Amino acid sequence: MMKKIALTILLTLACITAKSSYSSYNFSVHEGLSNPTAYNVVKDANGFIWIATKHGIDMYNGLNFKHYGLFGHNYRSILDGVEILLYRSSDNRLWAFNDAGRIFLYSIPSDNFQPFANLRDFGLEEQLFCLFQVGTRLFAGLTHGIVELSIETE
């Protein structure tokens, strides 16, 4: 019984005196985000932070934000989907996709997201939830299954 009490006191003191090893920052439209709704965040191999927002993708380089639009217009329709997400593959490719089945791949040379596939072009009207790349294959997780897409390498 005494050992349990001593261990409880020791753990409590350790928690109280422990210093946190993280910092917190608050980013909003005032700091440069294109929209206050952020769907997910990915860190790339260069340490840049990519944030999927309601208006597209924002990249934070540690000082400033840069906005990348995914759609060729200034508005979004229901065909553009509701949620935009990001995925960084093991070979450091940066993918953006939305729940309506549109997939984009970030191009370093042109510094933009280029359309890769639109699953509706294949007759797939299901919601796209996730991407996963294995070698030259890209797997898209849908409402009722998985679609495999080929990635052409240069």
PDB file of C-alpha atoms in Angstrom:
ATOM      1  CA  MET A   1       0.000   0.000   0.000  1.00  0.00           C
ATOM      2  CA  MET A   2       2.805   2.414   0.897  1.00  0.00           C
ATOM      3  CA  LYS A   3       4.533   1.639  -2.411  1.00  0.00           C
ATOM      4  CA  LYS A   4       1.381   2.616  -4.327  1.00  0.00           C
ATOM      5  CA  ILE A   5       1.077   5.888  -2.416  1.00  0.00           C
ATOM      6  CA  ALA A   6       4.762   6.697  -2.921  1.00  0.00           C
ATOM      7  CA  LEU A   7       4.495   5.877  -6.650  1.00  0.00           C
ATOM      8  CA  THR A   8       1.386   8.048  -6.983  1.00  0.00           C
ATOM      9  CA  ILE A   9       3.112  10.979  -5.269  1.00  0.00           C
ATOM     10  CA  LEU A  10       6.251  10.513  -7.395  1.00  0.00           C
ATOM     11  CA  LEU A  11       4.259  10.425 -10.652  1.00  0.00           C
ATOM     12  CA  THR A  12       2.223  13.456  -9.592  1.00  0.00           C
ATOM     13  CA  LEU A  13       5.368  15.444  -8.818  1.00  0.00           C
ATOM     14  CA  ALA A  14       6.941  14.360 -12.103  1.00  0.00           C
ATOM     15  CA  CYS A  15       3.898  15.555 -14.028  1.00  0.00           C
ATOM     16  CA  ILE A  16       3.799  18.868 -12.185  1.00  0.00           C
ATOM     17  CA  THR A  17       7.503  19.643 -12.658  1.00  0.00           C
ATOM     18  CA  ALA A  18       7.804  18.274 -16.208  1.00  0.00           C
ATOM     19  CA  LYS A  19       8.404  20.944 -18.807  1.00  0.00           C
ATOM     20  CA  SER A  20       6.574  20.698 -22.077  1.00  0.00           C
ATOM     21  CA  SER A  21       8.747  20.129 -25.140  1.00  0.00           C
ATOM     22  CA  TYR A  22       6.426  21.677 -27.682  1.00  0.00           C
ATOM     23  CA  SER A  23       5.313  25.092 -28.770  1.00  0.00           C
ATOM     24  CA  SER A  24       1.932  26.127 -29.984  1.00  0.00           C
ATOM     25  CA  TYR A  25       1.056  28.643 -32.673  1.00  0.00           C
ATOM     26  CA  ASN A  26      -2.296  29.933 -33.785  1.00  0.00           C
ATOM     27  CA  PHE A  27      -2.714  30.602 -37.493  1.00  0.00           C
ATOM     28  CA  SER A  28      -5.828  32.266 -38.846  1.00  0.00           C
ATOM     29  CA  VAL A  29      -6.821  34.418 -41.803  1.00  0.00           C
ATOM     30  CA  HIS A  30      -5.101  37.319 -40.004  1.00  0.00           C
ATOM     31  CA  GLU A  31      -1.772  35.508 -40.332  1.00  0.00           C
ATOM     32  CA  GLY A  32      -2.381  34.520 -43.952  1.00  0.00           C
ATOM     33  CA  LEU A  33      -4.560  31.405 -44.098  1.00  0.00           C
ATOM     34  CA  SER A  34      -6.921  31.568 -47.072  1.00  0.00           C
ATOM     35  CA  ASN A  35      -9.819  30.281 -44.967  1.00  0.00           C
ATOM     36  CA  PRO A  36     -10.314  29.576 -41.249  1.00  0.00           C
ATOM     37  CA  THR A  37     -11.524  26.024 -41.984  1.00  0.00           C
ATOM     38  CA  ALA A  38      -8.519  23.689 -42.101  1.00  0.00           C
ATOM     39  CA  TYR A  39      -9.159  20.044 -43.009  1.00  0.00           C
ATOM     40  CA  ASN A  40      -5.693  18.594 -42.500  1.00  0.00           C
ATOM     41  CA  VAL A  41      -2.005  19.468 -42.261  1.00  0.00           C
ATOM     42  CA  VAL A  42       1.065  17.802 -43.809  1.00  0.00           C
ATOM     43  CA  LYS A  43       4.769  18.560 -43.359  1.00  0.00           C
ATOM     44  CA  ASP A  44       6.926  17.994 -46.452  1.00  0.00           C
ATOM     45  CA  ALA A  45      10.545  16.822 -46.715  1.00  0.00           C
ATOM     46  CA  ASN A  46      11.759  20.461 -46.714  1.00  0.00           C
ATOM     47  CA  GLY A  47       9.939  21.262 -43.483  1.00  0.00           C
ATOM     48  CA  PHE A  48       7.206  23.332 -45.125  1.00  0.00           C
ATOM     49  CA  ILE A  49       3.729  23.025 -43.660  1.00  0.00           C
ATOM     50  CA  TRP A  50       0.867  22.413 -46.122  1.00  0.00           C
ATOM     51  CA  ILE A  51      -2.668  23.117 -44.924  1.00  0.00           C
ATOM     52  CA  ALA A  52      -5.800  21.980 -46.764  1.00  0.00           C
ATOM     53  CA  THR A  53      -8.489  24.626 -46.321  1.00  0.00           C
ATOM     54  CA  LYS A  54     -11.939  25.244 -47.677  1.00  0.00           C
ATOM     55  CA  HIS A  55     -10.423  27.491 -50.395  1.00  0.00           C
ATOM     56  CA  GLY A  56      -7.529  25.266 -51.491  1.00  0.00           C
ATOM     57  CA  ILE A  57      -4.042  24.589 -50.169  1.00  0.00           C
ATOM     58  CA  ASP A  58      -1.909  26.969 -48.124  1.00  0.00           C
ATOM     59  CA  MET A  59       1.842  26.437 -47.739  1.00  0.00           C
ATOM     60  CA  TYR A  60       3.646  27.913 -44.751  1.00  0.00           C
ATOM     61  CA  ASN A  61       7.414  28.272 -45.073  1.00  0.00           C
ATOM     62  CA  GLY A  62       7.998  29.382 -41.494  1.00  0.00           C
ATOM     63  CA  LEU A  63       7.482  33.063 -42.292  1.00  0.00           C
ATOM     64  CA  ASN A  64       4.702  33.477 -44.854  1.00  0.00           C
ATOM     65  CA  PHE A  65       1.742  31.683 -46.389  1.00  0.00           C
ATOM     66  CA  LYS A  66       1.345  30.970 -50.095  1.00  0.00           C
ATOM     67  CA  HIS A  67      -2.046  29.974 -51.471  1.00  0.00           C
ATOM     68  CA  TYR A  68      -2.580  27.304 -54.137  1.00  0.00           C
ATOM     69  CA  GLY A  69      -5.999  27.105 -55.750  1.00  0.00           C
ATOM     70  CA  LEU A  70      -7.058  23.714 -57.035  1.00  0.00           C
ATOM     71  CA  PHE A  71      -9.958  24.750 -59.202  1.00  0.00           C
ATOM     72  CA  GLY A  72      -9.678  27.032 -62.217  1.00  0.00           C
ATOM     73  CA  HIS A  73     -12.220  29.503 -60.927  1.00  0.00           C
ATOM     74  CA  ASN A  74     -12.777  31.662 -57.897  1.00  0.00           C
ATOM     75  CA  TYR A  75     -15.836  29.831 -56.665  1.00  0.00           C
ATOM     76  CA  ARG A  76     -16.571  26.241 -55.697  1.00  0.00           C
ATOM     77  CA  SER A  77     -19.550  24.192 -56.747  1.00  0.00           C
ATOM     78  CA  ILE A  78     -20.855  20.937 -55.307  1.00  0.00           C
ATOM     79  CA  LEU A  79     -18.816  19.142 -58.001  1.00  0.00           C
ATOM     80  CA  ASP A  80     -15.681  20.516 -56.350  1.00  0.00           C
ATOM     81  CA  GLY A  81     -16.551  18.556 -53.218  1.00  0.00           C
ATOM     82  CA  VAL A  82     -16.830  19.756 -49.680  1.00  0.00           C
ATOM     83  CA  GLU A  83     -13.539  18.714 -48.105  1.00  0.00           C
ATOM     84  CA  ILE A  84      -9.989  18.966 -49.449  1.00  0.00           C
ATOM     85  CA  LEU A  85      -7.291  16.707 -47.998  1.00  0.00           C
ATOM     86  CA  LEU A  86      -3.544  16.202 -48.405  1.00  0.00           C
ATOM     87  CA  TYR A  87      -1.369  13.108 -48.530  1.00  0.00           C
ATOM     88  CA  ARG A  88       2.443  12.913 -48.569  1.00  0.00           C
ATOM     89  CA  SER A  89       3.714   9.653 -50.010  1.00  0.00           C
ATOM     90  CA  SER A  90       6.874   7.840 -48.934  1.00  0.00           C
ATOM     91  CA  ASP A  91       8.679   9.187 -52.027  1.00  0.00           C
ATOM     92  CA  ASN A  92       7.747  12.727 -50.894  1.00  0.00           C
ATOM     93  CA  ARG A  93       5.078  13.393 -53.511  1.00  0.00           C
ATOM     94  CA  LEU A  94       2.419  15.762 -52.276  1.00  0.00           C
ATOM     95  CA  TRP A  95      -1.121  14.838 -53.278  1.00  0.00           C
ATOM     96  CA  ALA A  96      -4.275  16.889 -52.793  1.00  0.00           C
ATOM     97  CA  PHE A  97      -7.731  15.425 -53.233  1.00  0.00           C
ATOM     98  CA  ASN A  98     -11.313  16.155 -52.443  1.00  0.00           C
ATOM     99  CA  ASP A  99     -14.233  14.026 -51.409  1.00  0.00           C
ATOM    100  CA  ALA A 100     -15.792  14.407 -54.883  1.00  0.00           C
ATOM    101  CA  GLY A 101     -12.965  12.315 -56.385  1.00  0.00           C
ATOM    102  CA  ARG A 102     -10.674  14.947 -57.874  1.00  0.00           C
ATOM    103  CA  ILE A 103      -6.973  14.174 -57.337  1.00  0.00           C
ATOM    104  CA  PHE A 104      -4.096  16.636 -57.812  1.00  0.00           C
ATOM    105  CA  LEU A 105      -0.320  16.196 -57.665  1.00  0.00           C
ATOM    106  CA  TYR A 106       2.016  18.998 -56.640  1.00  0.00           C
ATOM    107  CA  SER A 107       4.627  19.845 -59.285  1.00  0.00           C
ATOM    108  CA  ILE A 108       7.835  21.335 -57.894  1.00  0.00           C
ATOM    109  CA  PRO A 109       9.050  22.744 -61.257  1.00  0.00           C
ATOM    110  CA  SER A 110       5.786  24.588 -61.970  1.00  0.00           C
ATOM    111  CA  ASP A 111       5.014  25.249 -58.285  1.00  0.00           C
ATOM    112  CA  ASN A 112       1.348  24.278 -58.575  1.00  0.00           C
ATOM    113  CA  PHE A 113      -1.065  21.421 -58.081  1.00  0.00           C
ATOM    114  CA  GLN A 114      -1.818  19.745 -61.391  1.00  0.00           C
ATOM    115  CA  PRO A 115      -4.912  17.623 -62.034  1.00  0.00           C
ATOM    116  CA  PHE A 116      -4.036  13.929 -61.881  1.00  0.00           C
ATOM    117  CA  ALA A 117      -7.409  12.185 -62.056  1.00  0.00           C
ATOM    118  CA  ASN A 118     -11.102  12.761 -61.646  1.00  0.00           C
ATOM    119  CA  LEU A 119     -12.741   9.541 -60.459  1.00  0.00           C
ATOM    120  CA  ARG A 120     -16.088  10.698 -61.877  1.00  0.00           C
ATOM    121  CA  ASP A 121     -14.508  10.353 -65.333  1.00  0.00           C
ATOM    122  CA  PHE A 122     -14.387   6.614 -64.566  1.00  0.00           C
ATOM    123  CA  GLY A 123     -18.057   6.562 -63.573  1.00  0.00           C
ATOM    124  CA  LEU A 124     -17.269   6.517 -59.862  1.00  0.00           C
ATOM    125  CA  GLU A 125     -19.663   8.740 -57.936  1.00  0.00           C
ATOM    126  CA  GLU A 126     -18.563   7.582 -54.486  1.00  0.00           C
ATOM    127  CA  GLN A 127     -16.936   9.742 -51.857  1.00  0.00           C
ATOM    128  CA  LEU A 128     -13.114   9.703 -51.803  1.00  0.00           C
ATOM    129  CA  PHE A 129     -11.743   9.386 -48.270  1.00  0.00           C
ATOM    130  CA  CYS A 130      -8.033   8.644 -48.547  1.00  0.00           C
ATOM    131  CA  LEU A 131      -5.046   8.039 -50.812  1.00  0.00           C
ATOM    132  CA  PHE A 132      -2.096   5.706 -50.407  1.00  0.00           C
ATOM    133  CA  GLN A 133       0.813   5.239 -52.781  1.00  0.00           C
ATOM    134  CA  VAL A 134       2.792   2.021 -53.173  1.00  0.00           C
ATOM    135  CA  GLY A 135       5.528   2.308 -55.785  1.00  0.00           C
ATOM    136  CA  THR A 136       3.899   3.371 -59.040  1.00  0.00           C
ATOM    137  CA  ARG A 137       0.373   2.574 -57.825  1.00  0.00           C
ATOM    138  CA  LEU A 138      -1.991   5.004 -56.157  1.00  0.00           C
ATOM    139  CA  PHE A 139      -4.846   3.537 -54.145  1.00  0.00           C
ATOM    140  CA  ALA A 140      -7.959   5.624 -53.527  1.00  0.00           C
ATOM    141  CA  GLY A 141     -10.234   4.645 -50.660  1.00  0.00           C
ATOM    142  CA  LEU A 142     -13.877   5.167 -51.573  1.00  0.00           C
ATOM    143  CA  THR A 143     -17.185   4.745 -49.800  1.00  0.00           C
ATOM    144  CA  HIS A 144     -17.601   1.155 -51.061  1.00  0.00           C
ATOM    145  CA  GLY A 145     -14.152  -0.003 -52.048  1.00  0.00           C
ATOM    146  CA  ILE A 146     -10.719   0.862 -53.358  1.00  0.00           C
ATOM    147  CA  VAL A 147      -9.603   2.024 -56.800  1.00  0.00           C
ATOM    148  CA  GLU A 148      -6.069   1.459 -58.041  1.00  0.00           C
ATOM    149  CA  LEU A 149      -4.516   4.060 -60.340  1.00  0.00           C
ATOM    150  CA  SER A 150      -1.195   3.866 -62.151  1.00  0.00           C
ATOM    151  CA  ILE A 151       1.369   6.624 -61.684  1.00  0.00           C
ATOM    152  CA  GLU A 152       3.528   7.238 -64.716  1.00  0.00           C
ATOM    153  CA  THR A 153       7.125   7.911 -63.769  1.00  0.00           C
ATOM    154  CA  GLU A 154       9.381  10.177 -65.761  1.00  0.00           C
TER     155      GLU A 154
END
